[in-house]
PDB file of C-alpha atoms and ligand atoms in Angstrom:
ATOM      1  CA  MET I   1    -326.734 -46.742 157.122  1.00 87.00           C
ATOM      2  CA  VAL I   2    -324.913 -44.538 154.599  1.00 96.00           C
ATOM      3  CA  LYS I   3    -323.711 -46.320 151.471  1.00 97.00           C
ATOM      4  CA  ARG I   4    -320.302 -45.332 150.171  1.00 97.00           C
ATOM      5  CA  ILE I   5    -319.388 -45.035 146.496  1.00 98.00           C
ATOM      6  CA  ILE I   6    -315.875 -44.650 145.109  1.00 98.00           C
ATOM      7  CA  LEU I   7    -315.565 -43.363 141.546  1.00 98.00           C
ATOM      8  CA  PHE I   8    -312.769 -44.032 139.062  1.00 98.00           C
ATOM      9  CA  ALA I   9    -312.458 -41.959 135.881  1.00 98.00           C
ATOM     10  CA  SER I  10    -309.646 -41.494 133.363  1.00 97.00           C
ATOM     11  CA  GLY I  11    -310.783 -38.663 131.136  1.00 93.00           C
ATOM     12  CA  ASN I  12    -313.554 -36.197 130.572  1.00 95.00           C
ATOM     13  CA  GLY I  13    -315.533 -37.357 133.615  1.00 97.00           C
ATOM     14  CA  SER I  14    -319.033 -36.439 132.472  1.00 98.00           C
ATOM     15  CA  ASN I  15    -320.480 -39.688 133.855  1.00 98.00           C
ATOM     16  CA  ALA I  16    -318.704 -39.234 137.183  1.00 98.00           C
ATOM     17  CA  GLU I  17    -320.059 -35.685 137.353  1.00 98.00           C
ATOM     18  CA  ARG I  18    -323.608 -36.910 136.697  1.00 98.00           C
ATOM     19  CA  ILE I  19    -323.265 -39.452 139.479  1.00 98.00           C
ATOM     20  CA  CYS I  20    -322.028 -36.764 141.930  1.00 98.00           C
ATOM     21  CA  HIS I  21    -324.910 -34.524 140.887  1.00 98.00           C
ATOM     22  CA  PHE I  22    -327.513 -37.287 141.232  1.00 98.00           C
ATOM     23  CA  PHE I  23    -326.488 -38.166 144.805  1.00 97.00           C
ATOM     24  CA  ARG I  24    -325.557 -34.665 146.021  1.00 96.00           C
ATOM     25  CA  GLN I  25    -328.646 -34.256 148.202  1.00 92.00           C
ATOM     26  CA  ASN I  26    -329.042 -37.872 149.142  1.00 94.00           C
ATOM     27  CA  SER I  27    -328.168 -38.308 152.800  1.00 94.00           C
ATOM     28  CA  THR I  28    -328.004 -42.101 152.485  1.00 96.00           C
ATOM     29  CA  VAL I  29    -325.315 -42.186 149.787  1.00 97.00           C
ATOM     30  CA  SER I  30    -321.903 -40.598 149.955  1.00 97.00           C
ATOM     31  CA  ILE I  31    -319.291 -40.222 147.254  1.00 97.00           C
ATOM     32  CA  SER I  32    -316.391 -41.174 149.481  1.00 96.00           C
ATOM     33  CA  GLY I  33    -313.644 -40.686 146.957  1.00 97.00           C
ATOM     34  CA  ILE I  34    -312.822 -40.039 143.321  1.00 98.00           C
ATOM     35  CA  PHE I  35    -309.649 -41.464 141.823  1.00 98.00           C
ATOM     36  CA  THR I  36    -307.965 -40.918 138.471  1.00 98.00           C
ATOM     37  CA  ASN I  37    -304.853 -42.203 136.728  1.00 98.00           C
ATOM     38  CA  ASN I  38    -304.698 -39.009 134.640  1.00 98.00           C
ATOM     39  CA  PRO I  39    -303.416 -35.743 136.149  1.00 97.00           C
ATOM     40  CA  LYS I  40    -305.198 -33.884 133.318  1.00 97.00           C
ATOM     41  CA  ALA I  41    -308.555 -35.662 133.670  1.00 97.00           C
ATOM     42  CA  GLY I  42    -311.603 -33.431 133.280  1.00 97.00           C
ATOM     43  CA  ILE I  43    -313.106 -34.921 136.421  1.00 97.00           C
ATOM     44  CA  ILE I  44    -310.556 -33.029 138.557  1.00 97.00           C
ATOM     45  CA  LYS I  45    -312.182 -29.737 137.597  1.00 97.00           C
ATOM     46  CA  ARG I  46    -315.724 -31.111 137.475  1.00 97.00           C
ATOM     47  CA  ALA I  47    -315.489 -32.513 141.029  1.00 97.00           C
ATOM     48  CA  LYS I  48    -314.575 -29.108 142.484  1.00 96.00           C
ATOM     49  CA  LYS I  49    -318.174 -27.934 142.427  1.00 95.00           C
ATOM     50  CA  PHE I  50    -319.117 -30.852 144.669  1.00 96.00           C
ATOM     51  CA  GLU I  51    -316.153 -30.100 146.930  1.00 94.00           C
ATOM     52  CA  ILE I  52    -314.784 -33.570 146.385  1.00 94.00           C
ATOM     53  CA  GLU I  53    -311.055 -33.922 146.014  1.00 88.00           C
ATOM     54  CA  VAL I  54    -309.831 -36.153 143.192  1.00 97.00           C
ATOM     55  CA  GLN I  55    -306.821 -38.300 144.023  1.00 98.00           C
ATOM     56  CA  VAL I  56    -304.371 -38.997 141.210  1.00 98.00           C
ATOM     57  CA  PHE I  57    -302.452 -42.270 141.221  1.00 98.00           C
ATOM     58  CA  ASP I  58    -299.801 -43.842 139.007  1.00 97.00           C
ATOM     59  CA  LYS I  59    -299.294 -47.301 137.537  1.00 96.00           C
ATOM     60  CA  LYS I  60    -296.957 -48.372 140.346  1.00 96.00           C
ATOM     61  CA  GLU I  61    -299.464 -47.592 143.107  1.00 96.00           C
ATOM     62  CA  PHE I  62    -302.125 -49.377 141.089  1.00 95.00           C
ATOM     63  CA  ILE I  63    -300.122 -52.522 140.291  1.00 91.00           C
ATOM     64  CA  GLU I  64    -298.396 -52.828 143.658  1.00 90.00           C
ATOM     65  CA  ASN I  65    -301.661 -52.533 145.556  1.00 89.00           C
ATOM     66  CA  GLN I  66    -300.949 -49.386 147.615  1.00 95.00           C
ATOM     67  CA  LEU I  67    -304.050 -47.949 145.988  1.00 97.00           C
ATOM     68  CA  LEU I  68    -306.073 -51.059 146.750  1.00 97.00           C
ATOM     69  CA  LYS I  69    -305.252 -50.625 150.441  1.00 96.00           C
ATOM     70  CA  LYS I  70    -306.164 -46.942 150.333  1.00 97.00           C
ATOM     71  CA  VAL I  71    -309.511 -47.677 148.703  1.00 97.00           C
ATOM     72  CA  ALA I  72    -310.253 -50.619 151.039  1.00 97.00           C
ATOM     73  CA  ALA I  73    -309.677 -48.296 154.022  1.00 97.00           C
ATOM     74  CA  LEU I  74    -312.586 -46.182 152.752  1.00 97.00           C
ATOM     75  CA  LYS I  75    -314.868 -49.249 153.079  1.00 97.00           C
ATOM     76  CA  PRO I  76    -316.762 -48.723 149.837  1.00 97.00           C
ATOM     77  CA  ASP I  77    -320.079 -50.432 149.184  1.00 97.00           C
ATOM     78  CA  LEU I  78    -319.589 -49.940 145.458  1.00 98.00           C
ATOM     79  CA  ILE I  79    -316.642 -49.005 143.228  1.00 98.00           C
ATOM     80  CA  VAL I  80    -317.859 -47.414 140.019  1.00 98.00           C
ATOM     81  CA  LEU I  81    -315.699 -47.255 136.901  1.00 98.00           C
ATOM     82  CA  ALA I  82    -317.049 -44.270 134.987  1.00 98.00           C
ATOM     83  CA  GLY I  83    -314.792 -44.056 131.950  1.00 97.00           C
ATOM     84  CA  PHE I  84    -311.817 -45.690 133.650  1.00 97.00           C
ATOM     85  CA  LEU I  85    -309.506 -47.169 131.056  1.00 93.00           C
ATOM     86  CA  TRP I  86    -306.988 -49.366 132.860  1.00 94.00           C
ATOM     87  CA  LYS I  87    -307.646 -53.056 133.274  1.00 93.00           C
ATOM     88  CA  ILE I  88    -308.645 -53.937 136.831  1.00 94.00           C
ATOM     89  CA  GLU I  89    -306.182 -56.311 138.515  1.00 90.00           C
ATOM     90  CA  GLU I  90    -307.454 -59.636 139.818  1.00 93.00           C
ATOM     91  CA  SER I  91    -306.487 -58.623 143.376  1.00 94.00           C
ATOM     92  CA  TRP I  92    -309.192 -55.938 143.194  1.00 96.00           C
ATOM     93  CA  VAL I  93    -311.844 -58.370 142.036  1.00 96.00           C
ATOM     94  CA  LYS I  94    -310.937 -60.735 144.894  1.00 96.00           C
ATOM     95  CA  GLN I  95    -311.043 -57.936 147.456  1.00 96.00           C
ATOM     96  CA  PHE I  96    -314.339 -56.502 146.173  1.00 96.00           C
ATOM     97  CA  PRO I  97    -316.377 -59.377 144.702  1.00 93.00           C
ATOM     98  CA  ASN I  98    -319.464 -58.028 142.893  1.00 94.00           C
ATOM     99  CA  GLN I  99    -318.691 -54.583 144.232  1.00 97.00           C
ATOM    100  CA  ILE I 100    -316.969 -53.135 141.163  1.00 98.00           C
ATOM    101  CA  ILE I 101    -319.101 -52.072 138.217  1.00 98.00           C
ATOM    102  CA  ASN I 102    -318.210 -50.576 134.850  1.00 98.00           C
ATOM    103  CA  ILE I 103    -320.093 -48.766 132.119  1.00 98.00           C
ATOM    104  CA  HIS I 104    -319.319 -49.730 128.534  1.00 98.00           C
ATOM    105  CA  PRO I 105    -320.484 -47.662 125.540  1.00 98.00           C
ATOM    106  CA  ALA I 106    -321.896 -50.562 123.490  1.00 98.00           C
ATOM    107  CA  LEU I 107    -324.062 -53.640 123.776  1.00 98.00           C
ATOM    108  CA  LEU I 108    -321.658 -56.217 125.211  1.00 98.00           C
ATOM    109  CA  PRO I 109    -320.509 -58.828 124.312  1.00 97.00           C
ATOM    110  CA  ARG I 110    -320.283 -56.963 121.014  1.00 97.00           C
ATOM    111  CA  TYR I 111    -317.591 -54.263 120.778  1.00 97.00           C
ATOM    112  CA  GLY I 112    -315.860 -55.182 124.036  1.00 96.00           C
ATOM    113  CA  GLY I 113    -312.319 -56.206 124.960  1.00 93.00           C
ATOM    114  CA  LYS I 114    -308.895 -54.639 124.701  1.00 89.00           C
ATOM    115  CA  GLY I 115    -308.742 -51.447 122.633  1.00 92.00           C
ATOM    116  CA  MET I 116    -312.515 -51.119 122.639  1.00 95.00           C
ATOM    117  CA  TYR I 117    -313.147 -47.968 124.607  1.00 95.00           C
ATOM    118  CA  GLY I 118    -314.610 -44.518 124.043  1.00 94.00           C
ATOM    119  CA  GLN I 119    -314.627 -43.284 120.462  1.00 96.00           C
ATOM    120  CA  ASN I 120    -312.947 -46.475 119.131  1.00 97.00           C
ATOM    121  CA  VAL I 121    -316.172 -48.301 119.937  1.00 98.00           C
ATOM    122  CA  HIS I 122    -318.374 -45.796 118.098  1.00 98.00           C
ATOM    123  CA  ASN I 123    -316.045 -45.771 115.069  1.00 98.00           C
ATOM    124  CA  ALA I 124    -316.289 -49.563 114.850  1.00 98.00           C
ATOM    125  CA  VAL I 125    -320.089 -49.460 115.209  1.00 98.00           C
ATOM    126  CA  LYS I 126    -320.264 -46.925 112.371  1.00 98.00           C
ATOM    127  CA  GLU I 127    -317.851 -48.870 110.187  1.00 98.00           C
ATOM    128  CA  ASN I 128    -319.938 -52.023 110.560  1.00 98.00           C
ATOM    129  CA  LYS I 129    -323.122 -50.114 109.652  1.00 98.00           C
ATOM    130  CA  GLU I 130    -324.851 -51.344 112.800  1.00 98.00           C
ATOM    131  CA  LYS I 131    -328.563 -50.600 113.061  1.00 98.00           C
ATOM    132  CA  GLU I 132    -328.405 -50.319 116.842  1.00 98.00           C
ATOM    133  CA  THR I 133    -325.999 -49.724 119.693  1.00 98.00           C
ATOM    134  CA  GLY I 134    -326.368 -48.868 123.370  1.00 98.00           C
ATOM    135  CA  ILE I 135    -324.854 -49.099 126.814  1.00 98.00           C
ATOM    136  CA  THR I 136    -323.950 -51.921 129.164  1.00 98.00           C
ATOM    137  CA  ILE I 137    -323.444 -51.694 132.910  1.00 98.00           C
ATOM    138  CA  HIS I 138    -321.741 -54.811 134.229  1.00 98.00           C
ATOM    139  CA  TYR I 139    -319.815 -56.249 137.151  1.00 98.00           C
ATOM    140  CA  VAL I 140    -316.077 -56.282 136.696  1.00 97.00           C
ATOM    141  CA  ASN I 141    -314.307 -59.628 136.772  1.00 94.00           C
ATOM    142  CA  LYS I 142    -310.756 -60.559 135.804  1.00 89.00           C
ATOM    143  CA  ASP I 143    -311.510 -60.514 132.053  1.00 89.00           C
ATOM    144  CA  TYR I 144    -311.996 -57.253 130.175  1.00 88.00           C
ATOM    145  CA  ASP I 145    -315.713 -56.465 129.657  1.00 92.00           C
ATOM    146  CA  LYS I 146    -316.818 -60.004 130.470  1.00 94.00           C
ATOM    147  CA  GLY I 147    -318.422 -59.676 133.941  1.00 96.00           C
ATOM    148  CA  ALA I 148    -322.121 -60.362 134.505  1.00 97.00           C
ATOM    149  CA  ILE I 149    -324.394 -57.829 132.869  1.00 98.00           C
ATOM    150  CA  ILE I 150    -326.539 -55.724 135.204  1.00 98.00           C
ATOM    151  CA  PHE I 151    -328.272 -53.437 132.718  1.00 98.00           C
ATOM    152  CA  GLN I 152    -328.404 -52.715 128.983  1.00 98.00           C
ATOM    153  CA  LYS I 153    -330.250 -50.110 126.978  1.00 98.00           C
ATOM    154  CA  LYS I 154    -330.480 -50.021 123.197  1.00 98.00           C
ATOM    155  CA  ILE I 155    -330.837 -47.156 120.746  1.00 97.00           C
ATOM    156  CA  LEU I 156    -331.521 -47.349 117.060  1.00 98.00           C
ATOM    157  CA  LEU I 157    -329.112 -45.821 114.561  1.00 98.00           C
ATOM    158  CA  THR I 158    -329.736 -44.438 111.110  1.00 97.00           C
ATOM    159  CA  ASP I 159    -327.374 -44.634 108.141  1.00 96.00           C
ATOM    160  CA  ASN I 160    -326.910 -40.883 108.506  1.00 96.00           C
ATOM    161  CA  ASP I 161    -325.563 -41.009 112.057  1.00 98.00           C
ATOM    162  CA  SER I 162    -321.862 -40.114 112.063  1.00 98.00           C
ATOM    163  CA  ALA I 163    -319.526 -41.743 114.601  1.00 98.00           C
ATOM    164  CA  ALA I 164    -319.641 -38.471 116.575  1.00 98.00           C
ATOM    165  CA  GLN I 165    -323.448 -38.526 116.585  1.00 98.00           C
ATOM    166  CA  ILE I 166    -323.418 -42.133 117.739  1.00 98.00           C
ATOM    167  CA  ALA I 167    -321.085 -41.116 120.583  1.00 98.00           C
ATOM    168  CA  LYS I 168    -323.462 -38.315 121.579  1.00 98.00           C
ATOM    169  CA  LYS I 169    -326.492 -40.628 121.582  1.00 98.00           C
ATOM    170  CA  VAL I 170    -324.651 -43.182 123.710  1.00 98.00           C
ATOM    171  CA  HIS I 171    -323.357 -40.560 126.144  1.00 98.00           C
ATOM    172  CA  ASP I 172    -326.896 -39.245 126.591  1.00 98.00           C
ATOM    173  CA  LEU I 173    -328.072 -42.763 127.451  1.00 98.00           C
ATOM    174  CA  GLU I 174    -325.234 -43.192 129.924  1.00 98.00           C
ATOM    175  CA  HIS I 175    -326.057 -39.938 131.695  1.00 98.00           C
ATOM    176  CA  ARG I 176    -329.708 -40.845 131.844  1.00 98.00           C
ATOM    177  CA  TYR I 177    -329.401 -44.367 133.236  1.00 98.00           C
ATOM    178  CA  PHE I 178    -326.076 -44.860 135.029  1.00 98.00           C
ATOM    179  CA  PRO I 179    -326.879 -42.948 138.276  1.00 98.00           C
ATOM    180  CA  SER I 180    -330.255 -44.621 138.770  1.00 97.00           C
ATOM    181  CA  VAL I 181    -328.830 -48.098 138.108  1.00 98.00           C
ATOM    182  CA  ILE I 182    -326.227 -47.365 140.809  1.00 98.00           C
ATOM    183  CA  ALA I 183    -328.969 -46.188 143.195  1.00 97.00           C
ATOM    184  CA  LYS I 184    -330.894 -49.405 142.616  1.00 97.00           C
ATOM    185  CA  LEU I 185    -327.824 -51.565 143.224  1.00 97.00           C
ATOM    186  CA  LEU I 186    -327.092 -49.734 146.476  1.00 96.00           C
ATOM    187  CA  MET I 187    -330.648 -50.264 147.658  1.00 90.00           C
ATOM    188  CA  GLU I 188    -330.290 -53.990 147.038  1.00 87.00           C
ATOM    189  CA  ALA I 189    -326.840 -54.256 148.686  1.00 72.00           C
ATOM    190  CA  PRO I 190    -326.924 -55.708 152.199  1.00 67.00           C
ATOM    191  CA  ASN I 191    -326.066 -53.282 154.979  1.00 61.00           C
ATOM    192  CA  GLU I 192    -322.870 -53.816 156.920  1.00 51.00           C
ATOM    193  CA  VAL I 193    -323.374 -55.576 160.224  1.00 42.00           C
TER     194      VAL I 193
HETATM  195  C1  GAR N 201    -318.022 -43.391 128.448  1.00 96.00           C
HETATM  196  O1  GAR N 201    -318.695 -43.392 127.216  1.00 96.00           O
HETATM  197  C2  GAR N 201    -317.801 -44.813 128.930  1.00 96.00           C
HETATM  198  O2  GAR N 201    -318.812 -45.692 128.535  1.00 96.00           O
HETATM  199  C3  GAR N 201    -316.494 -45.152 128.262  1.00 96.00           C
HETATM  200  O3  GAR N 201    -315.725 -43.991 128.369  1.00 96.00           O
HETATM  201  C4  GAR N 201    -316.600 -42.870 128.274  1.00 96.00           C
HETATM  202  C5  GAR N 201    -316.225 -41.879 129.352  1.00 96.00           C
HETATM  203  O4  GAR N 201    -316.920 -40.681 129.204  1.00 96.00           O
HETATM  204  N1  GAR N 201    -315.883 -46.278 128.882  1.00 96.00           N
HETATM  205  C6  GAR N 201    -315.247 -47.209 128.192  1.00 96.00           C
HETATM  206  O5  GAR N 201    -315.094 -47.153 126.988  1.00 96.00           O
HETATM  207  C7  GAR N 201    -314.707 -48.352 129.037  1.00 96.00           C
HETATM  208  N2  GAR N 201    -314.304 -49.447 128.192  1.00 96.00           N
HETATM  209  P1  GAR N 201    -316.911 -39.599 130.342  1.00 96.00           P
HETATM  210  O6  GAR N 201    -315.457 -39.440 130.772  1.00 96.00           O
HETATM  211  O7  GAR N 201    -317.446 -38.361 129.713  1.00 96.00           O
HETATM  212  O8  GAR N 201    -317.744 -40.094 131.461  1.00 96.00           O
END
């Protein structure tokens, strides 16, 4: 039985690209759709080499659930937020319980919540002179960055690491671990009857 993944990305899309690359020759996993809220998102270009069309949606479609219906029609096994920056509505969590996962560029519960995304997170980590940071992959529930944690990986920081260097280290970790964590989750997911 083929497992279907739907990707959501808002910006650069390097994680989404890694995921497409990781599964490109896997006949048991299909990337059934990529969605973005940003008509200028880097993922639109990146997805071309995998011949996957990226669908752009607006706030209205998102809030009023037209998008939810469209995604549900694709019967995804897993919805993956790979740098998606809008808060997920509760209707989505109800429709896809434990089927939506997110990657966060820090060790949750630290550095999570509203406003804590992308470079903002790394700037705060630097400002607080943290000795370590990392990545968290977690289920999405109705509260920002508060769903059950699936996977975390730590890296050590030095006083010399700039916020940009911290971002690079974290991105490298994301690229290294996110696709295989997804693969593992899909293997554990029950097949449709
Ligand atoms: C990633 O670092 C991801 O963890 C972060 O956005 C970046 C997207 O990079 N997500 C969040 O901050 C969510 N709160 P990418 O577009 O190159 O994959």
